[in-house]
GROMACS .gro file of C-alpha atoms in nm:
model
  455
    1MET     CA    1   0.000   0.000   0.000
    2THR     CA    2   0.110   0.356  -0.069
    3ALA     CA    3   0.132   0.636   0.183
    4TYR     CA    4  -0.074   0.886  -0.016
    5SER     CA    5  -0.318   1.084   0.194
    6ARG     CA    6  -0.510   1.263  -0.084
    7ILE     CA    7  -0.564   1.160  -0.447
    8ALA     CA    8  -0.670   1.395  -0.729
    9VAL     CA    9  -0.885   1.219  -0.986
   10LEU     CA   10  -0.958   1.346  -1.335
   11ASP     CA   11  -1.298   1.191  -1.420
   12ILE     CA   12  -1.424   1.261  -1.774
   13GLY     CA   13  -1.771   1.128  -1.851
   14LYS     CA   14  -1.955   1.165  -2.178
   15THR     CA   15  -2.179   1.440  -2.040
   16ASN     CA   16  -1.971   1.600  -1.764
   17ALA     CA   17  -1.611   1.616  -1.650
   18LYS     CA   18  -1.478   1.673  -1.302
   19VAL     CA   19  -1.164   1.687  -1.095
   20VAL     CA   20  -1.207   1.568  -0.738
   21VAL     CA   21  -0.971   1.524  -0.446
   22LEU     CA   22  -1.042   1.218  -0.235
   23ASP     CA   23  -0.930   1.160   0.121
   24ALA     CA   24  -0.746   0.826   0.119
   25ALA     CA   25  -0.853   0.738   0.473
   26THR     CA   26  -1.226   0.800   0.434
   27GLY     CA   27  -1.290   0.797   0.057
   28ALA     CA   28  -1.470   1.131   0.094
   29GLU     CA   29  -1.461   1.395  -0.178
   30ILE     CA   30  -1.296   1.690  -0.005
   31ALA     CA   31  -1.276   1.912  -0.312
   32ALA     CA   32  -1.445   1.905  -0.651
   33SER     CA   33  -1.471   2.108  -0.971
   34ARG     CA   34  -1.705   2.026  -1.260
   35MET     CA   35  -1.776   2.131  -1.617
   36ALA     CA   36  -1.994   2.019  -1.906
   37ASN     CA   37  -1.815   1.802  -2.161
   38ALA     CA   38  -1.895   1.974  -2.488
   39VAL     CA   39  -1.873   1.831  -2.838
   40LEU     CA   40  -1.742   2.069  -3.104
   41LYS     CA   41  -1.917   2.058  -3.441
   42ASP     CA   42  -1.654   2.244  -3.643
   43GLY     CA   43  -1.385   2.076  -3.850
   44ALA     CA   44  -1.392   1.743  -4.027
   45TYR     CA   45  -1.624   1.571  -3.778
   46PRO     CA   46  -1.773   1.622  -3.429
   47HIS     CA   47  -1.499   1.598  -3.168
   48TYR     CA   48  -1.431   1.654  -2.800
   49ASP     CA   49  -1.312   1.994  -2.683
   50VAL     CA   50  -0.989   1.861  -2.536
   51GLU     CA   51  -0.833   2.204  -2.501
   52ALA     CA   52  -1.121   2.325  -2.285
   53LEU     CA   53  -1.091   2.009  -2.077
   54TRP     CA   54  -0.715   2.059  -2.047
   55ALA     CA   55  -0.754   2.419  -1.928
   56PHE     CA   56  -1.025   2.314  -1.682
   57MET     CA   57  -0.809   2.032  -1.547
   58LEU     CA   58  -0.498   2.244  -1.497
   59ASP     CA   59  -0.700   2.516  -1.325
   60ALA     CA   60  -0.848   2.261  -1.084
   61PHE     CA   61  -0.507   2.104  -1.015
   62ARG     CA   62  -0.359   2.449  -0.956
   63ARG     CA   63  -0.627   2.542  -0.702
   64PHE     CA   64  -0.637   2.203  -0.529
   65ALA     CA   65  -0.257   2.179  -0.502
   66THR     CA   66  -0.283   2.464  -0.251
   67GLU     CA   67  -0.597   2.355  -0.070
   68PRO     CA   68  -0.658   2.074   0.022
   69GLY     CA   69  -0.343   1.943  -0.151
   70PHE     CA   70  -0.291   1.605  -0.318
   71ASP     CA   71  -0.012   1.347  -0.348
   72ALA     CA   72  -0.095   1.170  -0.677
   73ILE     CA   73  -0.317   1.193  -0.985
   74SER     CA   74  -0.536   0.915  -1.121
   75ILE     CA   75  -0.750   0.924  -1.436
   76THR     CA   76  -1.076   0.771  -1.553
   77THR     CA   77  -1.276   0.850  -1.867
   78HIS     CA   78  -1.561   0.717  -2.076
   79GLY     CA   79  -1.479   0.451  -2.331
   80ALA     CA   80  -1.520   0.437  -2.709
   81ALA     CA   81  -1.252   0.700  -2.763
   82ALA     CA   82  -0.892   0.700  -2.878
   83ALA     CA   83  -0.637   0.970  -2.953
   84LEU     CA   84  -0.413   0.971  -3.261
   85LEU     CA   85  -0.081   1.139  -3.186
   86ASP     CA   86   0.185   1.262  -3.425
   87ALA     CA   87   0.560   1.227  -3.372
   88ASP     CA   88   0.559   1.532  -3.142
   89GLY     CA   89   0.282   1.390  -2.922
   90ARG     CA   90   0.020   1.630  -3.055
   91LEU     CA   91  -0.315   1.527  -3.199
   92ALA     CA   92  -0.284   1.428  -3.564
   93LEU     CA   93  -0.666   1.427  -3.585
   94PRO     CA   94  -0.930   1.551  -3.337
   95VAL     CA   95  -1.059   1.302  -3.079
   96LEU     CA   96  -1.371   1.176  -3.253
   97ASP     CA   97  -1.709   1.192  -3.079
   98TYR     CA   98  -1.841   0.836  -3.068
   99GLU     CA   99  -2.195   0.955  -3.145
  100HIS     CA  100  -2.089   1.056  -3.496
  101GLU     CA  101  -2.253   0.835  -3.759
  102TYR     CA  102  -2.050   0.739  -4.066
  103PRO     CA  103  -2.168   0.714  -4.429
  104GLN     CA  104  -2.326   0.383  -4.524
  105ALA     CA  105  -2.041   0.284  -4.753
  106ILE     CA  106  -1.789   0.332  -4.471
  107ARG     CA  107  -2.002   0.125  -4.233
  108GLU     CA  108  -2.038  -0.157  -4.485
  109ALA     CA  109  -1.666  -0.162  -4.556
  110TYR     CA  110  -1.592  -0.188  -4.185
  111ASP     CA  111  -1.846  -0.464  -4.134
  112ALA     CA  112  -1.666  -0.669  -4.398
  113LEU     CA  113  -1.330  -0.656  -4.220
  114ARG     CA  114  -1.408  -0.658  -3.846
  115PRO     CA  115  -1.342  -0.980  -3.649
  116SER     CA  116  -1.617  -1.214  -3.535
  117PHE     CA  117  -1.788  -1.183  -3.198
  118THR     CA  118  -1.637  -1.517  -3.094
  119GLU     CA  119  -1.291  -1.361  -3.120
  120THR     CA  120  -1.353  -1.023  -2.959
  121ARG     CA  121  -1.678  -1.065  -2.758
  122SER     CA  122  -1.743  -0.714  -2.893
  123PRO     CA  123  -2.079  -0.661  -3.070
  124ARG     CA  124  -2.121  -0.441  -3.374
  125LEU     CA  125  -2.250  -0.116  -3.234
  126SER     CA  126  -2.395   0.194  -3.391
  127MET     CA  127  -2.210   0.518  -3.466
  128GLY     CA  128  -1.849   0.508  -3.343
  129LEU     CA  129  -1.908   0.296  -3.035
  130ASN     CA  130  -1.656   0.044  -3.170
  131VAL     CA  131  -1.318   0.219  -3.161
  132GLY     CA  132  -1.209  -0.003  -3.448
  133ALA     CA  133  -1.481   0.159  -3.659
  134GLN     CA  134  -1.350   0.504  -3.564
  135LEU     CA  135  -0.996   0.416  -3.668
  136HIS     CA  136  -1.117   0.265  -3.997
  137TYR     CA  137  -1.320   0.580  -4.068
  138GLN     CA  138  -1.031   0.814  -3.987
  139LYS     CA  139  -0.781   0.611  -4.188
  140THR     CA  140  -1.014   0.581  -4.488
  141VAL     CA  141  -1.153   0.935  -4.506
  142PHE     CA  142  -0.846   1.131  -4.388
  143PRO     CA  143  -0.549   0.935  -4.526
  144ASP     CA  144  -0.307   1.229  -4.533
  145ALA     CA  145  -0.366   1.318  -4.168
  146PHE     CA  146  -0.365   0.952  -4.066
  147ALA     CA  147  -0.029   0.906  -4.235
  148LYS     CA  148   0.115   1.144  -3.973
  149VAL     CA  149  -0.004   0.926  -3.683
  150ALA     CA  150   0.288   0.793  -3.482
  151THR     CA  151   0.105   0.664  -3.173
  152ILE     CA  152  -0.249   0.554  -3.087
  153VAL     CA  153  -0.360   0.571  -2.723
  154THR     CA  154  -0.687   0.500  -2.547
  155TYR     CA  155  -0.864   0.799  -2.396
  156PRO     CA  156  -0.765   0.788  -2.026
  157GLN     CA  157  -0.408   0.735  -2.138
  158TYR     CA  158  -0.422   1.037  -2.369
  159TRP     CA  159  -0.457   1.257  -2.061
  160ALA     CA  160  -0.185   1.064  -1.881
  161ALA     CA  161   0.043   1.120  -2.182
  162ARG     CA  162  -0.027   1.495  -2.181
  163LEU     CA  163   0.058   1.510  -1.812
  164THR     CA  164   0.370   1.291  -1.819
  165GLY     CA  165   0.493   1.270  -2.178
  166ILE     CA  166   0.464   0.888  -2.160
  167ALA     CA  167   0.228   0.715  -2.406
  168ALA     CA  168   0.052   0.394  -2.301
  169ASN     CA  169  -0.253   0.181  -2.365
  170GLU     CA  170  -0.449  -0.009  -2.102
  171VAL     CA  171  -0.675  -0.315  -2.116
  172THR     CA  172  -1.000  -0.185  -1.965
  173SER     CA  173  -1.029   0.075  -2.243
  174LEU     CA  174  -0.902  -0.167  -2.510
  175GLY     CA  175  -1.152  -0.427  -2.389
  176CYS     CA  176  -1.471  -0.217  -2.389
  177HIS     CA  177  -1.635  -0.306  -2.725
  178THR     CA  178  -1.348  -0.170  -2.935
  179ASP     CA  179  -1.312  -0.476  -3.166
  180LEU     CA  180  -0.937  -0.434  -3.102
  181TRP     CA  181  -0.902  -0.683  -2.816
  182ASN     CA  182  -0.927  -1.061  -2.779
  183PRO     CA  183  -1.030  -1.108  -2.413
  184GLN     CA  184  -0.979  -1.483  -2.412
  185ALA     CA  185  -0.621  -1.450  -2.537
  186GLY     CA  186  -0.550  -1.130  -2.343
  187ALA     CA  187  -0.400  -0.978  -2.658
  188TYR     CA  188  -0.484  -0.757  -2.953
  189SER     CA  189  -0.738  -0.897  -3.197
  190SER     CA  190  -0.674  -0.963  -3.563
  191LEU     CA  191  -0.827  -0.624  -3.647
  192VAL     CA  192  -0.510  -0.446  -3.536
  193ASP     CA  193  -0.320  -0.617  -3.817
  194THR     CA  194  -0.608  -0.588  -4.065
  195LEU     CA  195  -0.601  -0.211  -4.016
  196GLY     CA  196  -0.221  -0.209  -4.024
  197ILE     CA  197  -0.192  -0.021  -3.696
  198ARG     CA  198   0.000  -0.261  -3.471
  199PRO     CA  199   0.322  -0.053  -3.494
  200LEU     CA  200   0.123   0.254  -3.389
  201MET     CA  201  -0.031   0.110  -3.073
  202ALA     CA  202   0.137   0.245  -2.759
  203PRO     CA  203   0.277  -0.013  -2.515
  204ILE     CA  204   0.021  -0.171  -2.285
  205ARG     CA  205   0.066  -0.078  -1.920
  206PRO     CA  206  -0.138  -0.188  -1.617
  207ALA     CA  207  -0.396   0.060  -1.491
  208PHE     CA  208  -0.209   0.049  -1.158
  209ASP     CA  209   0.123   0.171  -1.303
  210ALA     CA  210   0.261   0.513  -1.211
  211LEU     CA  211   0.373   0.632  -1.555
  212GLY     CA  212   0.586   0.909  -1.412
  213PRO     CA  213   0.567   1.250  -1.249
  214VAL     CA  214   0.394   1.539  -1.422
  215LEU     CA  215   0.616   1.712  -1.674
  216PRO     CA  216   0.838   1.986  -1.529
  217ASP     CA  217   0.650   2.274  -1.695
  218ILE     CA  218   0.318   2.137  -1.566
  219ALA     CA  219   0.464   2.095  -1.217
  220GLU     CA  220   0.574   2.456  -1.226
  221ASP     CA  221   0.230   2.565  -1.348
  222ILE     CA  222   0.020   2.378  -1.093
  223GLY     CA  223   0.268   2.415  -0.810
  224VAL     CA  224   0.329   2.048  -0.730
  225SER     CA  225   0.518   1.752  -0.878
  226VAL     CA  226   0.324   1.428  -0.822
  227PRO     CA  227   0.304   1.085  -0.989
  228VAL     CA  228   0.036   1.019  -1.251
  229TYR     CA  229  -0.121   0.674  -1.274
  230CYS     CA  230  -0.201   0.507  -1.603
  231GLY     CA  231  -0.581   0.528  -1.574
  232ILE     CA  232  -0.892   0.320  -1.629
  233HIS     CA  233  -1.221   0.304  -1.822
  234ASP     CA  234  -1.492   0.462  -1.607
  235SER     CA  235  -1.731   0.168  -1.571
  236ASN     CA  236  -1.440  -0.056  -1.479
  237ALA     CA  237  -1.340   0.202  -1.220
  238SER     CA  238  -1.685   0.155  -1.065
  239LEU     CA  239  -1.635  -0.221  -1.068
  240LEU     CA  240  -1.290  -0.222  -0.909
  241PRO     CA  241  -1.382  -0.156  -0.541
  242HIS     CA  242  -1.629  -0.443  -0.551
  243LEU     CA  243  -1.378  -0.683  -0.702
  244VAL     CA  244  -1.162  -0.606  -0.399
  245ALA     CA  245  -1.435  -0.628  -0.136
  246ARG     CA  246  -1.688  -0.889  -0.251
  247GLN     CA  247  -1.705  -1.256  -0.334
  248ALA     CA  248  -1.862  -1.368  -0.662
  249PRO     CA  249  -2.131  -1.398  -0.775
  250PHE     CA  250  -2.260  -1.043  -0.777
  251SER     CA  251  -2.341  -0.779  -1.035
  252VAL     CA  252  -2.256  -0.410  -1.055
  253VAL     CA  253  -2.483  -0.161  -1.232
  254SER     CA  254  -2.278   0.149  -1.311
  255THR     CA  255  -2.510   0.435  -1.402
  256GLY     CA  256  -2.435   0.761  -1.578
  257THR     CA  257  -2.509   0.851  -1.938
  258TRP     CA  258  -2.490   0.474  -1.991
  259VAL     CA  259  -2.608   0.196  -1.762
  260ILE     CA  260  -2.329  -0.061  -1.774
  261ASN     CA  261  -2.394  -0.398  -1.612
  262PHE     CA  262  -2.119  -0.635  -1.499
  263ALA     CA  263  -2.198  -0.993  -1.390
  264VAL     CA  264  -1.901  -1.113  -1.186
  265GLY     CA  265  -1.928  -1.490  -1.198
  266GLY     CA  266  -2.178  -1.463  -1.483
  267ASP     CA  267  -2.209  -1.626  -1.825
  268LEU     CA  268  -1.952  -1.555  -2.098
  269GLU     CA  269  -2.053  -1.838  -2.327
  270HIS     CA  270  -2.407  -1.730  -2.413
  271LEU     CA  271  -2.363  -1.359  -2.479
  272ASP     CA  272  -2.585  -1.229  -2.760
  273PRO     CA  273  -2.413  -0.966  -2.975
  274ALA     CA  274  -2.749  -0.863  -3.124
  275ARG     CA  275  -2.869  -0.748  -2.781
  276ASP     CA  276  -2.577  -0.531  -2.670
  277THR     CA  277  -2.398  -0.785  -2.456
  278LEU     CA  278  -2.023  -0.812  -2.455
  279ALA     CA  279  -1.718  -0.900  -2.250
  280ASN     CA  280  -1.558  -0.608  -2.076
  281VAL     CA  281  -1.209  -0.650  -1.933
  282ASP     CA  282  -1.148  -0.563  -1.569
  283ALA     CA  283  -0.845  -0.385  -1.426
  284HIS     CA  284  -0.671  -0.721  -1.374
  285GLY     CA  285  -0.720  -0.819  -1.740
  286ARG     CA  286  -1.004  -1.067  -1.682
  287ALA     CA  287  -1.309  -1.088  -1.908
  288VAL     CA  288  -1.639  -1.000  -1.737
  289PRO     CA  289  -1.980  -1.059  -1.903
  290SER     CA  290  -2.147  -0.723  -1.950
  291SER     CA  291  -2.450  -0.554  -2.101
  292ARG     CA  292  -2.564  -0.196  -2.147
  293PHE     CA  293  -2.831   0.050  -2.242
  294MET     CA  294  -2.829   0.428  -2.252
  295GLY     CA  295  -3.044   0.456  -1.942
  296GLY     CA  296  -2.905   0.781  -1.802
  297ARG     CA  297  -2.959   0.963  -2.129
  298GLU     CA  298  -3.309   0.811  -2.153
  299PHE     CA  299  -3.407   0.920  -1.803
  300GLU     CA  300  -3.273   1.269  -1.872
  301VAL     CA  301  -3.487   1.292  -2.187
  302LEU     CA  302  -3.797   1.158  -2.012
  303SER     CA  303  -3.756   1.387  -1.711
  304ALA     CA  304  -3.729   1.690  -1.937
  305GLU     CA  305  -4.042   1.585  -2.126
  306ILE     CA  306  -4.251   1.499  -1.821
  307GLY     CA  307  -4.138   1.771  -1.584
  308SER     CA  308  -4.056   1.769  -1.215
  309VAL     CA  309  -4.271   1.558  -0.982
  310ALA     CA  310  -4.232   1.495  -0.609
  311ASP     CA  311  -4.107   1.146  -0.523
  312GLU     CA  312  -4.401   1.071  -0.295
  313ASN     CA  313  -4.644   1.146  -0.578
  314ILE     CA  314  -4.458   0.912  -0.813
  315ARG     CA  315  -4.467   0.631  -0.556
  316ALA     CA  316  -4.836   0.691  -0.493
  317ALA     CA  317  -4.907   0.666  -0.866
  318LEU     CA  318  -4.730   0.330  -0.911
  319PRO     CA  319  -5.015   0.089  -0.818
  320GLY     CA  320  -5.252   0.256  -1.061
  321VAL     CA  321  -4.991   0.255  -1.337
  322ILE     CA  322  -4.933  -0.118  -1.291
  323GLU     CA  323  -5.306  -0.197  -1.279
  324ARG     CA  324  -5.378   0.013  -1.589
  325LYS     CA  325  -5.066  -0.121  -1.764
  326LEU     CA  326  -4.958   0.229  -1.852
  327MET     CA  327  -4.616   0.164  -2.000
  328LEU     CA  328  -4.328   0.289  -2.209
  329THR     CA  329  -4.160   0.048  -2.451
  330PRO     CA  330  -3.802   0.069  -2.588
  331ASN     CA  331  -3.614   0.266  -2.701
  332VAL     CA  332  -3.600   0.625  -2.586
  333ALA     CA  333  -3.235   0.643  -2.701
  334PRO     CA  334  -3.208   0.435  -3.019
  335GLY     CA  335  -2.917   0.224  -3.132
  336SER     CA  336  -2.827   0.022  -2.824
  337GLY     CA  337  -2.962  -0.194  -2.546
  338PRO     CA  338  -3.131  -0.534  -2.515
  339PHE     CA  339  -3.414  -0.451  -2.758
  340PRO     CA  340  -3.246  -0.294  -3.063
  341GLY     CA  341  -3.444  -0.159  -3.354
  342ARG     CA  342  -3.753  -0.069  -3.152
  343GLU     CA  343  -3.901   0.279  -3.138
  344ARG     CA  344  -4.048   0.396  -2.812
  345ARG     CA  345  -4.423   0.396  -2.757
  346TRP     CA  346  -4.644   0.505  -2.471
  347LEU     CA  347  -4.924   0.256  -2.417
  348ASN     CA  348  -5.247   0.315  -2.222
  349ALA     CA  349  -5.119   0.664  -2.145
  350GLU     CA  350  -5.414   0.876  -2.254
  351GLY     CA  351  -5.471   1.145  -1.993
  352ALA     CA  352  -5.184   1.021  -1.778
  353SER     CA  353  -5.057   1.264  -1.516
  354PRO     CA  354  -4.689   1.359  -1.487
  355ALA     CA  355  -4.664   1.143  -1.172
  356GLU     CA  356  -4.802   0.843  -1.360
  357ARG     CA  357  -4.562   0.893  -1.649
  358HIS     CA  358  -4.270   0.922  -1.407
  359ALA     CA  359  -4.375   0.598  -1.239
  360ALA     CA  360  -4.395   0.430  -1.581
  361ALA     CA  361  -4.049   0.566  -1.663
  362CYS     CA  362  -3.908   0.406  -1.345
  363LEU     CA  363  -4.076   0.079  -1.444
  364TYR     CA  364  -3.920   0.110  -1.788
  365LEU     CA  365  -3.570   0.158  -1.647
  366ALA     CA  366  -3.605  -0.132  -1.404
  367LEU     CA  367  -3.742  -0.364  -1.675
  368MET     CA  368  -3.463  -0.269  -1.914
  369ASN     CA  369  -3.208  -0.332  -1.640
  370GLU     CA  370  -3.362  -0.668  -1.550
  371ALA     CA  371  -3.340  -0.773  -1.915
  372CYS     CA  372  -2.975  -0.665  -1.932
  373LEU     CA  373  -2.886  -0.859  -1.617
  374GLY     CA  374  -3.066  -1.170  -1.737
  375LEU     CA  375  -2.870  -1.172  -2.063
  376ILE     CA  376  -2.537  -1.196  -1.879
  377GLY     CA  377  -2.635  -1.460  -1.623
  378ALA     CA  378  -2.625  -1.226  -1.324
  379LYS     CA  379  -2.656  -1.389  -0.982
  380GLY     CA  380  -2.630  -1.265  -0.625
  381PRO     CA  381  -2.690  -0.908  -0.511
  382THR     CA  382  -2.706  -0.617  -0.754
  383ILE     CA  383  -2.488  -0.322  -0.655
  384VAL     CA  384  -2.609   0.006  -0.808
  385GLU     CA  385  -2.356   0.288  -0.850
  386GLY     CA  386  -2.412   0.644  -0.966
  387PRO     CA  387  -2.725   0.858  -1.001
  388PHE     CA  388  -2.971   0.566  -1.014
  389ALA     CA  389  -2.859   0.466  -0.663
  390ALA     CA  390  -3.063   0.763  -0.537
  391ASN     CA  391  -3.383   0.650  -0.711
  392ARG     CA  392  -3.557   0.443  -0.442
  393LEU     CA  393  -3.850   0.343  -0.662
  394TYR     CA  394  -3.619   0.210  -0.933
  395LEU     CA  395  -3.424   0.014  -0.669
  396THR     CA  396  -3.742  -0.134  -0.524
  397LEU     CA  397  -3.867  -0.237  -0.869
  398LEU     CA  398  -3.530  -0.383  -0.972
  399ALA     CA  399  -3.511  -0.596  -0.655
  400ALA     CA  400  -3.869  -0.715  -0.704
  401LEU     CA  401  -3.818  -0.801  -1.071
  402THR     CA  402  -3.488  -0.987  -1.024
  403GLY     CA  403  -3.575  -1.150  -0.692
  404ARG     CA  404  -3.234  -1.043  -0.559
  405PRO     CA  405  -3.129  -0.762  -0.325
  406ALA     CA  406  -3.042  -0.426  -0.478
  407ILE     CA  407  -2.763  -0.247  -0.290
  408ALA     CA  408  -2.734   0.126  -0.348
  409VAL     CA  409  -2.389   0.281  -0.305
  410PRO     CA  410  -2.419   0.650  -0.216
  411GLY     CA  411  -2.253   0.939  -0.393
  412SER     CA  412  -2.286   1.086  -0.737
  413THR     CA  413  -2.055   0.831  -0.895
  414GLY     CA  414  -1.830   0.542  -0.801
  415THR     CA  415  -1.584   0.608  -1.080
  416SER     CA  416  -1.365   0.854  -0.891
  417GLN     CA  417  -1.338   0.629  -0.588
  418GLY     CA  418  -1.249   0.334  -0.809
  419ALA     CA  419  -0.987   0.531  -0.997
  420SER     CA  420  -0.827   0.637  -0.671
  421LEU     CA  421  -0.757   0.271  -0.588
  422LEU     CA  422  -0.513   0.254  -0.879
  423THR     CA  423  -0.264   0.442  -0.660
  424GLY     CA  424  -0.248   0.154  -0.413
  425ILE     CA  425  -0.454   0.305  -0.134
  426ALA     CA  426  -0.680   0.069   0.059
  427PRO     CA  427  -1.051   0.061  -0.033
  428VAL     CA  428  -1.277   0.234   0.217
  429ALA     CA  429  -1.600   0.076   0.336
  430THR     CA  430  -1.894   0.302   0.253
  431PRO     CA  431  -2.252   0.302   0.383
  432GLU     CA  432  -2.495   0.109   0.167
  433THR     CA  433  -2.871   0.099   0.132
  434ARG     CA  434  -2.994  -0.257   0.087
  435VAL     CA  435  -3.334  -0.306  -0.073
  436GLU     CA  436  -3.465  -0.660  -0.031
  437PRO     CA  437  -3.694  -0.818  -0.292
  438SER     CA  438  -4.062  -0.762  -0.222
  439THR     CA  439  -4.386  -0.866  -0.383
  440ILE     CA  440  -4.551  -0.585  -0.578
  441SER     CA  441  -4.907  -0.663  -0.678
  442GLY     CA  442  -4.950  -0.704  -1.053
  443LEU     CA  443  -4.583  -0.653  -1.137
  444GLU     CA  444  -4.529  -0.993  -1.304
  445ALA     CA  445  -4.834  -0.946  -1.524
  446TYR     CA  446  -4.712  -0.596  -1.610
  447ARG     CA  447  -4.372  -0.736  -1.712
  448ASP     CA  448  -4.537  -1.001  -1.930
  449ALA     CA  449  -4.750  -0.736  -2.100
  450TRP     CA  450  -4.445  -0.512  -2.151
  451LEU     CA  451  -4.245  -0.792  -2.312
  452ALA     CA  452  -4.540  -0.885  -2.532
  453ALA     CA  453  -4.573  -0.522  -2.643
  454ILE     CA  454  -4.206  -0.517  -2.744
  455GLY     CA  455  -4.258  -0.831  -2.956
   0.00000   0.00000   0.00000
């Protein structure tokens, strides 16, 4: 174990970015700064505003180096992103937004060359959610710029490289539906050679490695010279504390823009690539059956449409919603999840109040999550991280539908706490809210009707 007392974590999600300082002894956030993570629409394609993120990060480090202080930096970011660096370590092309959709001809050409699901356990996803598809698009459409690429790094490691000057790749980001990784072999997939990029891939380093201290000019700018750790994919950061503290089987539901489900001790052999299941790779390099849907984005959309409603009114509306079979079917956010290709519908919703629609939205999220967990053979308790951990009705419904306890872990996100463990500090026990399965009148019939409506 290290002797660090405070860890600064750069945590870049798809929607928001933050820098937090965590107390190593308690796990508490003792300082935090946040900003929206914007996508720029100028240039060749939509891309992340990395310079705004860089300025935000340095400003936070500068302020937090004085108060409360920190001894090390760890990094976690969303997946489905890679940075293409030239010989000077600068971006040869902008960091592509994974929600950019490519022309049909490009998509068809990529489909013809990508490896099979049996090799990568990575399903074909829409837009740029497969990093291999991004690299194929950039190489095909921008050959002159791509010819200047000297190094390819995954997204957490891009920020580590800017801070330390040391380029690396890491398996949790390589193993999250990129098509670039063979989780059974623990090595790159055949796509790396098909695309001709093996010489460009930065060396693979463990997430737990200290790559080096911040560069001298950065140390002078922020006022402190500290080690920077290699970094980790955000959903795997949420998983890491539970791998340390719990015995399999259990599942972790990491909620944010995406709801990512991990079934530790689950089923790798029966994953269905057509239903957004895959093998993620944990911080120790082990394949973990996983599934996903864009639940955070969906709930954000629904909440904006329905409007604000008091929690007690939503709970009071639930029995009537179940009895009436007022329901929402997939998908609010198209292109992913266990029921692809469906377009959302409200059923039996004529004259429904905002409270009733909110209750139906919570039912929708819990039913989607139950389907995701079933596809990966989840067993044991379900640990819910992130914003959904504060939604008591969703937790109650999820426990009732699965017949297993739902354990809510407090705090806005578990990603920062997980990333802090990369520095070697001991995990800190946190309070949990355990919701035991209960019988909810009419819920099974409601689920049957919902599944029948999906078809």
